[in-house]
Short mmCIF file of C-alpha atoms in Angstrom, two decimals:
data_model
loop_
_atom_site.label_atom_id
_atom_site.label_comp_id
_atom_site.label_asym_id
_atom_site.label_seq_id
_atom_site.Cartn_x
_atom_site.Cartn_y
_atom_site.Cartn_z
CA UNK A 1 0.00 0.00 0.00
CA UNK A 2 0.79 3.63 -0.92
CA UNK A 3 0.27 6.67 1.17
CA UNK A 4 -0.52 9.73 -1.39
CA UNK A 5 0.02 13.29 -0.01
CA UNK A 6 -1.87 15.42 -2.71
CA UNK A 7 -1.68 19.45 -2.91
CA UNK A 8 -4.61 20.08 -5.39
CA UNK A 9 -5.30 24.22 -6.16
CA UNK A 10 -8.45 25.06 -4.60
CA UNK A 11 -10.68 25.13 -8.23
CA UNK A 12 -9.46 21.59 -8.83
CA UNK A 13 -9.78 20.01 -5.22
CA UNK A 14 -12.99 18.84 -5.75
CA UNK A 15 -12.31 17.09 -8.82
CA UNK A 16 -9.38 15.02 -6.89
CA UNK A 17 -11.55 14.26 -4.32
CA UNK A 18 -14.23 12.86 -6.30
CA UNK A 19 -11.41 10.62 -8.47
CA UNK A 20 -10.55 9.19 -5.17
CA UNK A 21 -13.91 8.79 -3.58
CA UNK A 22 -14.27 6.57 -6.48
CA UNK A 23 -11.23 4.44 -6.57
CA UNK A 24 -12.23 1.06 -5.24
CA UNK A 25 -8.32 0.65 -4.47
CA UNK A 26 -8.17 4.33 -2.73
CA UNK A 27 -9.29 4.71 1.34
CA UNK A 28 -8.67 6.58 4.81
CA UNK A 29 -8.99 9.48 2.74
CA UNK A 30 -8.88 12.74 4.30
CA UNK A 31 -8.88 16.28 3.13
CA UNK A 32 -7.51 19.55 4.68
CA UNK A 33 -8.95 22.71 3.07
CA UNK A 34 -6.38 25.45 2.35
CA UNK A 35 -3.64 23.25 4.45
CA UNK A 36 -0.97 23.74 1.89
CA UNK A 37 1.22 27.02 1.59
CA UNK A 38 3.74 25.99 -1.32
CA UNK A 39 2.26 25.58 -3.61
CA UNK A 40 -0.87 26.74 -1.89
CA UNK A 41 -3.84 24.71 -2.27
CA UNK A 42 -6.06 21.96 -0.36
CA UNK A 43 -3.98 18.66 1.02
CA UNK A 44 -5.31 15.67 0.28
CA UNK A 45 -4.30 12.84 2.05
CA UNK A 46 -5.16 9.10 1.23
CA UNK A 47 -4.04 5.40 1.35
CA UNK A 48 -3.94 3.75 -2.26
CA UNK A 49 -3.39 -0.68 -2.35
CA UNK A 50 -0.46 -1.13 -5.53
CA UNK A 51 -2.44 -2.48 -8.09
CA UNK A 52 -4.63 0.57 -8.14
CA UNK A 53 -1.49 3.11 -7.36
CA UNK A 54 -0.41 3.55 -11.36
CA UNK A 55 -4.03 4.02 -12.71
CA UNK A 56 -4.77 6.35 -9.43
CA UNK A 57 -1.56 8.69 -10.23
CA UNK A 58 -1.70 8.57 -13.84
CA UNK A 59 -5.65 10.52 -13.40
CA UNK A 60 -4.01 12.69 -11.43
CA UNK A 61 -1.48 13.56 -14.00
CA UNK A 62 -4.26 13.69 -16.42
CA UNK A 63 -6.28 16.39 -14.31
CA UNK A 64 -2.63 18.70 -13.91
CA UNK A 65 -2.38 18.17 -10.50
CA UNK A 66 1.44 17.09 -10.70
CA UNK A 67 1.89 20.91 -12.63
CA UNK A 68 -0.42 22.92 -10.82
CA UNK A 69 -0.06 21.10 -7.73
CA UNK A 70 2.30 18.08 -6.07
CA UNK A 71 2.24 14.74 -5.45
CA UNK A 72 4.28 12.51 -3.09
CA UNK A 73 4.01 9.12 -2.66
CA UNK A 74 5.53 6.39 0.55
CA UNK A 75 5.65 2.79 1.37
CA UNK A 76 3.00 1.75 4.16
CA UNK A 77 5.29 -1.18 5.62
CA UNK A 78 2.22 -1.81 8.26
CA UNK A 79 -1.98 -0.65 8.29
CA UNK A 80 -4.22 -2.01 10.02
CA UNK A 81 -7.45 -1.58 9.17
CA UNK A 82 -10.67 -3.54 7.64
CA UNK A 83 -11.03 -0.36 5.52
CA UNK A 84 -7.97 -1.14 3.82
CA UNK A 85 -8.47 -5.08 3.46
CA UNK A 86 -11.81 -4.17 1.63
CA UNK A 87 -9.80 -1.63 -0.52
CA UNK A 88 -7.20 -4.77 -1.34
CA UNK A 89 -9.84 -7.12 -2.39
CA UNK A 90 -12.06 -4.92 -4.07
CA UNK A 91 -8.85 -3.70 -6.30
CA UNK A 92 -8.34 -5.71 -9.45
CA UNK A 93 -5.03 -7.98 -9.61
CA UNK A 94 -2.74 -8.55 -7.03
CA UNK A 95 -0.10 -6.08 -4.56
CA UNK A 96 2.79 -8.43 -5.01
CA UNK A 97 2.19 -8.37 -9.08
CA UNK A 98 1.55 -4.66 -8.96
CA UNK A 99 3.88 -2.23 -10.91
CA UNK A 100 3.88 1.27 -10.06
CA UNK A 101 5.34 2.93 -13.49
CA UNK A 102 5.75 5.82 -11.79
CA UNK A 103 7.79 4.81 -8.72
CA UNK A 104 9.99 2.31 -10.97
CA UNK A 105 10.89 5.01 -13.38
CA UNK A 106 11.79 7.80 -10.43
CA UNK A 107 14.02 4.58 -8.63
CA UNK A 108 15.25 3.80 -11.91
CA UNK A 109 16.15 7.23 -12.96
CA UNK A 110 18.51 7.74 -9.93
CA UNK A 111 20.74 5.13 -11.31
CA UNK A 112 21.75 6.93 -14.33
CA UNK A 113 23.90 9.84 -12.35
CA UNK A 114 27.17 9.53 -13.20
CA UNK A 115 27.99 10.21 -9.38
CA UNK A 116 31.75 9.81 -7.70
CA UNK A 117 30.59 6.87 -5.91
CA UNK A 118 28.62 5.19 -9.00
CA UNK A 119 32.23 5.49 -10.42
CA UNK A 120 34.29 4.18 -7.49
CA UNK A 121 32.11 1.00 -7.31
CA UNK A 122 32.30 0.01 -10.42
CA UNK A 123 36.44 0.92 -10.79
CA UNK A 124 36.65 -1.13 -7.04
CA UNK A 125 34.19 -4.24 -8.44
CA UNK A 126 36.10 -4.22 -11.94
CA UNK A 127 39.65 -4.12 -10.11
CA UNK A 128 38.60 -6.73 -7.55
CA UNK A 129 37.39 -9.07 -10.56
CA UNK A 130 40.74 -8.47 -12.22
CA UNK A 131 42.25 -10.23 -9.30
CA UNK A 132 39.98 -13.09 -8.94
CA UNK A 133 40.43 -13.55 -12.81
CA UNK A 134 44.04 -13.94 -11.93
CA UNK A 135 43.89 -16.12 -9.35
CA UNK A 136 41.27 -17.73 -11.03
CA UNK A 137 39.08 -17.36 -7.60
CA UNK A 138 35.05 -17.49 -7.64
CA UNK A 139 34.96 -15.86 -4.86
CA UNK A 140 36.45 -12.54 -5.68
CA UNK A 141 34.73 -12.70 -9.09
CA UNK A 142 31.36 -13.56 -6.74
CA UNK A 143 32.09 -10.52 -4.61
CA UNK A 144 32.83 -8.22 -7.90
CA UNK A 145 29.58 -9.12 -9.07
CA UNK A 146 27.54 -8.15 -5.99
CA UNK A 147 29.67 -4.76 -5.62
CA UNK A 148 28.97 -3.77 -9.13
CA UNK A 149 26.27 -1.08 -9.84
CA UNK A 150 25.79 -1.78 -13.31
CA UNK A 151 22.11 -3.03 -13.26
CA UNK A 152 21.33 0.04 -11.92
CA UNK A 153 22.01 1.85 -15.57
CA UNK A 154 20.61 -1.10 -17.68
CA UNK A 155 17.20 -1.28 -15.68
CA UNK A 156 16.92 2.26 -16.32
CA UNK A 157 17.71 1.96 -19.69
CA UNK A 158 14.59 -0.63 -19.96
CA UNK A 159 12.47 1.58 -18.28
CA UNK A 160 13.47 4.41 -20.58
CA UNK A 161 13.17 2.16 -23.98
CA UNK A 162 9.55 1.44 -22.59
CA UNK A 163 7.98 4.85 -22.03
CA UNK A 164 10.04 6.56 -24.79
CA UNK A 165 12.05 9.01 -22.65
CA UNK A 166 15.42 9.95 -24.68
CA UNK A 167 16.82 12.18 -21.93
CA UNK A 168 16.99 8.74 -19.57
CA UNK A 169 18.30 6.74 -22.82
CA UNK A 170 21.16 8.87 -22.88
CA UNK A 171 22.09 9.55 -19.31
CA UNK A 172 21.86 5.66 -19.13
CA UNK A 173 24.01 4.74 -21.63
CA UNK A 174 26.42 7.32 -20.51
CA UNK A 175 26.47 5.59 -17.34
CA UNK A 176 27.39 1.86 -18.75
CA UNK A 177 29.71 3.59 -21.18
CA UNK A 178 32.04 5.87 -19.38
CA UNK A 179 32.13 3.13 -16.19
CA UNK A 180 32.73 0.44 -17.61
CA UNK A 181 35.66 2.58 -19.74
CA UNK A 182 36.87 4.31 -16.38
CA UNK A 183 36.82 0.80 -14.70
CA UNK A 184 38.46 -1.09 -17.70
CA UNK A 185 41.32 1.55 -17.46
CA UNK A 186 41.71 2.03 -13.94
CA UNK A 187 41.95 -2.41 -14.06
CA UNK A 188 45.55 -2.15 -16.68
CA UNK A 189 46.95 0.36 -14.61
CA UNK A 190 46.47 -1.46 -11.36
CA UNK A 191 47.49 -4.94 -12.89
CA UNK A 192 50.43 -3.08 -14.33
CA UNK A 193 50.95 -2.07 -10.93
CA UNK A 194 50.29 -4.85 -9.21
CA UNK A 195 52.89 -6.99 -12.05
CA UNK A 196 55.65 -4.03 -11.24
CA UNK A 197 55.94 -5.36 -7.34
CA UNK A 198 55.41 -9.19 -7.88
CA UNK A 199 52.77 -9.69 -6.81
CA UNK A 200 50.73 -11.02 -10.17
CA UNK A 201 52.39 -12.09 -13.65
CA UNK A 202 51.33 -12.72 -17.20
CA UNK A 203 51.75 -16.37 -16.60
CA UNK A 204 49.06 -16.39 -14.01
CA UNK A 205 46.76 -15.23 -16.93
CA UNK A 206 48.08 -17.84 -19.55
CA UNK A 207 47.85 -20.72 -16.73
CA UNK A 208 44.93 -22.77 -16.82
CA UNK A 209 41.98 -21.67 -15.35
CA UNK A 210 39.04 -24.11 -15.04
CA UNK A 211 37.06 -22.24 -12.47
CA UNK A 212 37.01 -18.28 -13.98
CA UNK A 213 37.44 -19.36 -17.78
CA UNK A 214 33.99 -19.57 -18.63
CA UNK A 215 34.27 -15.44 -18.71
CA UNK A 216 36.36 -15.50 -21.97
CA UNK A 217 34.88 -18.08 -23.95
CA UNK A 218 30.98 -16.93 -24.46
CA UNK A 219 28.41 -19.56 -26.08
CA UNK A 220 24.72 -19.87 -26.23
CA UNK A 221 24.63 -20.19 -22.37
CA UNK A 222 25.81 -16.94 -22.20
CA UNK A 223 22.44 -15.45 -24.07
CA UNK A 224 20.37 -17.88 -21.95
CA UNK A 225 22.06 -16.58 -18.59
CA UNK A 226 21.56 -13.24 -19.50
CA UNK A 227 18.17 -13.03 -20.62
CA UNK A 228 16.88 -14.89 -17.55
CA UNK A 229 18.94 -12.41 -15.38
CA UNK A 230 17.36 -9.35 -16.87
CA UNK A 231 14.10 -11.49 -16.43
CA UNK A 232 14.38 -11.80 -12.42
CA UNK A 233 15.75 -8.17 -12.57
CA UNK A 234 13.31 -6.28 -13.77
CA UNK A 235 10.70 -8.39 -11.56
CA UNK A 236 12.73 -8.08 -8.28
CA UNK A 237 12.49 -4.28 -9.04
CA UNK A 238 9.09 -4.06 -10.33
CA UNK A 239 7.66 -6.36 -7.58
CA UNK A 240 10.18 -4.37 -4.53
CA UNK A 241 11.49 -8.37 -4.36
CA UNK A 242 15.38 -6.70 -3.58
CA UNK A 243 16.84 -9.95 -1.92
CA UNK A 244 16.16 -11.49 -5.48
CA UNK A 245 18.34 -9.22 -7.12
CA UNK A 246 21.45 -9.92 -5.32
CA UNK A 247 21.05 -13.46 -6.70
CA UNK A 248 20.60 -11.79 -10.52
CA UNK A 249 23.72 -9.26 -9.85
CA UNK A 250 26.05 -12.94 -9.07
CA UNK A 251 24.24 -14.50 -12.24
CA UNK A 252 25.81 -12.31 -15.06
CA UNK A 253 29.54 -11.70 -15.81
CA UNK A 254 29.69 -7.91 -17.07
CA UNK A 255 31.80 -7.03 -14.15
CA UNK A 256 34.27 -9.58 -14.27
CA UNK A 257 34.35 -9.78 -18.14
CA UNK A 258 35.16 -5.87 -18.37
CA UNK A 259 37.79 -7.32 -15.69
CA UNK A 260 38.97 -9.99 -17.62
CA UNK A 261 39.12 -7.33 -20.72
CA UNK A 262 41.30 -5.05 -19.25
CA UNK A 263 43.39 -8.12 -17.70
CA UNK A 264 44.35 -9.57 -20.94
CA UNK A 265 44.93 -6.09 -22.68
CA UNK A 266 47.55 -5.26 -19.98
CA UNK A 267 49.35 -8.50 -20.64
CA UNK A 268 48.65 -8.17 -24.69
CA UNK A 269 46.66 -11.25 -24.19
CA UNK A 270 44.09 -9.91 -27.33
CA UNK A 271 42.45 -13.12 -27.70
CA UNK A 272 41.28 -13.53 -24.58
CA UNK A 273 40.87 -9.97 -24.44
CA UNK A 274 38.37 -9.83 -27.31
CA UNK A 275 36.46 -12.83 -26.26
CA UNK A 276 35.87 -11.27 -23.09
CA UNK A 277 34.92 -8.64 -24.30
CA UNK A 278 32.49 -10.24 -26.54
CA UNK A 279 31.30 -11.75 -23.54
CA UNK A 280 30.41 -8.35 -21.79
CA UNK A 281 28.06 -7.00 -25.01
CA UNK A 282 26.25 -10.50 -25.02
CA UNK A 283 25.58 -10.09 -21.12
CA UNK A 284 24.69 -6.22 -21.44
CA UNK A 285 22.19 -7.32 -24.85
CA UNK A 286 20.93 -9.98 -22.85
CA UNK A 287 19.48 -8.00 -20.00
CA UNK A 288 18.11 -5.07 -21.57
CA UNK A 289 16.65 -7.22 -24.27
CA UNK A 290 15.24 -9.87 -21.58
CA UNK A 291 14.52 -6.75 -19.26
CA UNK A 292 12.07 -4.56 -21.84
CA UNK A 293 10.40 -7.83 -22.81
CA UNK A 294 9.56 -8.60 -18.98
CA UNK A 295 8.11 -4.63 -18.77
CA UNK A 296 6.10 -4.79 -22.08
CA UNK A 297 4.42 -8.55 -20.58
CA UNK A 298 3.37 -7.03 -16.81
CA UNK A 299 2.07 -3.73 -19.15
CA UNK A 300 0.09 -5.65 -21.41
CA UNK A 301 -0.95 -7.60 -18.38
CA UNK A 302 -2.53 -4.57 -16.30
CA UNK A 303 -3.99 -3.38 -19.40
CA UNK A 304 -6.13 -6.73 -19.67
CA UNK A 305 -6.98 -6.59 -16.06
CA UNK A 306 -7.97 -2.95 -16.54
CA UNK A 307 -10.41 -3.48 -19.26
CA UNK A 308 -11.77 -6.52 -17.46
CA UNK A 309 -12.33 -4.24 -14.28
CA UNK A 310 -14.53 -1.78 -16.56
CA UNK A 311 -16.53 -4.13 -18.46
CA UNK A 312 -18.88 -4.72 -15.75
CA UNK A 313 -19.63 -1.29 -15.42
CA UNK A 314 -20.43 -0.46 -19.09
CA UNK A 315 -22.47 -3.80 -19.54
#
């Protein structure tokens, strides 16, 4: 469940109230009459279930109310009320299914800064993986994986394919681009550093590696990983299922094949080099392909249940 804070302007407060009076999904709504200062208006409080959340904001967007007013939306962890049960089973669908487009595209969006710390995880996950690669150790390359913030970018580049927003395509792809490049370069320089005091050798690289050499040497299991990766991805956001993700984030090699990319180039390895590196577009392809699929199904699958929900009332 939802709790909606609404400033409506006074000559459009009555229209809000009236969409939310009759939103099966919408209760313990309340209404304080010239309450808000900035932007002044009426405050309208309410609780919304999440499968009626996206259809409830998006007729709120429709009436202006996000430009002439506000709206601000939080996570009820805990209500107890028989007001709200009726709400939940009178809404169409089901909470845990629900997807709020709104709320995935604002947590979504926040990935795409190309922020100092965005930067130094990825650099610190890439480096790490460069030494697992090395030592040809699962763990590191298990660690790099989970330290990574790559999905970040390529869910919000699936969110931004979807609903057609170019400014979000771009920041997004910015993101994956100049990270994984930064990360990639910051990986020779520390392997070169690393080979300088002794402490890792080109040999290491050219020794056999049964348990880390899977991330060089891409197949069809490489397209089947990643698609069902960007699959449980997308849900585990769309669905708030977050201990599900960490499982996706040690299911695809990006991390430790931009790793094993800059590895091999700082040894002149380019075999290996390019094979990993075809290994990190297939993984990347993978999940945003896999990833807009999985938001075009749950759309068309809210749209059904929508039109099902108004049939009664037009028969």
């Amino acid at each position: 469940m939802l709790h909606l804070r609404v400033i409506a302007p006074v000559d459009r407060s009555t229209e809000v109230v009236d969409l939310l009076s009759a939103e099966a999904g919408v209760t313990h709504l309340a209404v304080l009459p010239g309450a808000a200062r900035q932007p002044p208006g009426d405050l309208i409080l309410c609780d919304v279930v999440r499968e009626s959340a996206d259809r409830v904001l998006r007729e709120l967007r429709r009436i202006g109310v996000d430009t002439s007013g506000g709206i601000a939306a939080d996570d009820v962890e805990l209500t107890i009320s028989a007001a709200a049960d009726r709400a939940a089973e009178e809404a169409p669908g089901s909470g845990a299914d629900a997807v709020v487009w709104d709320e995935i595209a604002a947590k979504t969006g926040e990935q795409t800064d190309l922020s100092g710390t965005y930067l130094v995880l990825i650099v610190v996950a890439t480096m790490i993986a460069g030494i697992g690669v090395l030592l040809d150790q699962p763990i590191l390359i298990v660690g790099a994986m989970v330290v990574g913030p790559e999905f970040g970018p390529l869910a919000a580049l699936c969110v931004a394919l979807l609903r057609r927003q170019l400014g979000v395509i771009g920041r997004s792809v910015q993101a994956l681009v100049v990270g994984f490049l930064a990360a990639m370069v910051a990986t020779v320089l520390s392997t070169w550093a690393l080979t300088a005091a002794g402490l890792v050798s080109r040999e290491m690289l050219l020794a056999e590696r049964p348990l880390t050499d899977f991330i060089w040497r891409p197949d069809a299991l490489s397209w089947v990983v990643g698609l069902l990766a960007g699959v449980a991805g997308m849900l585990s956001l769309t669905s708030k299922k977050s201990g599900s993700l960490v499982g996706v984030l040690i299911s695809v090699t990006t991390v430790p094949a931009a790793a094993n990319v800059a590895v091999a180039a700082a040894y002149g390895a380019w075999d290996e080099a390019g094979g990993s590196a075809l290994q990190l577009v297939i993984n990347l392809a993978a999940i945003v392909l896999a990833g807009l699929l999985t938001l075009v199904v749950q759309q068309v699958w809210w749209w059904g249940l929508a039109r099902r929900r108004r049939r009664p009332a037009t028969g």
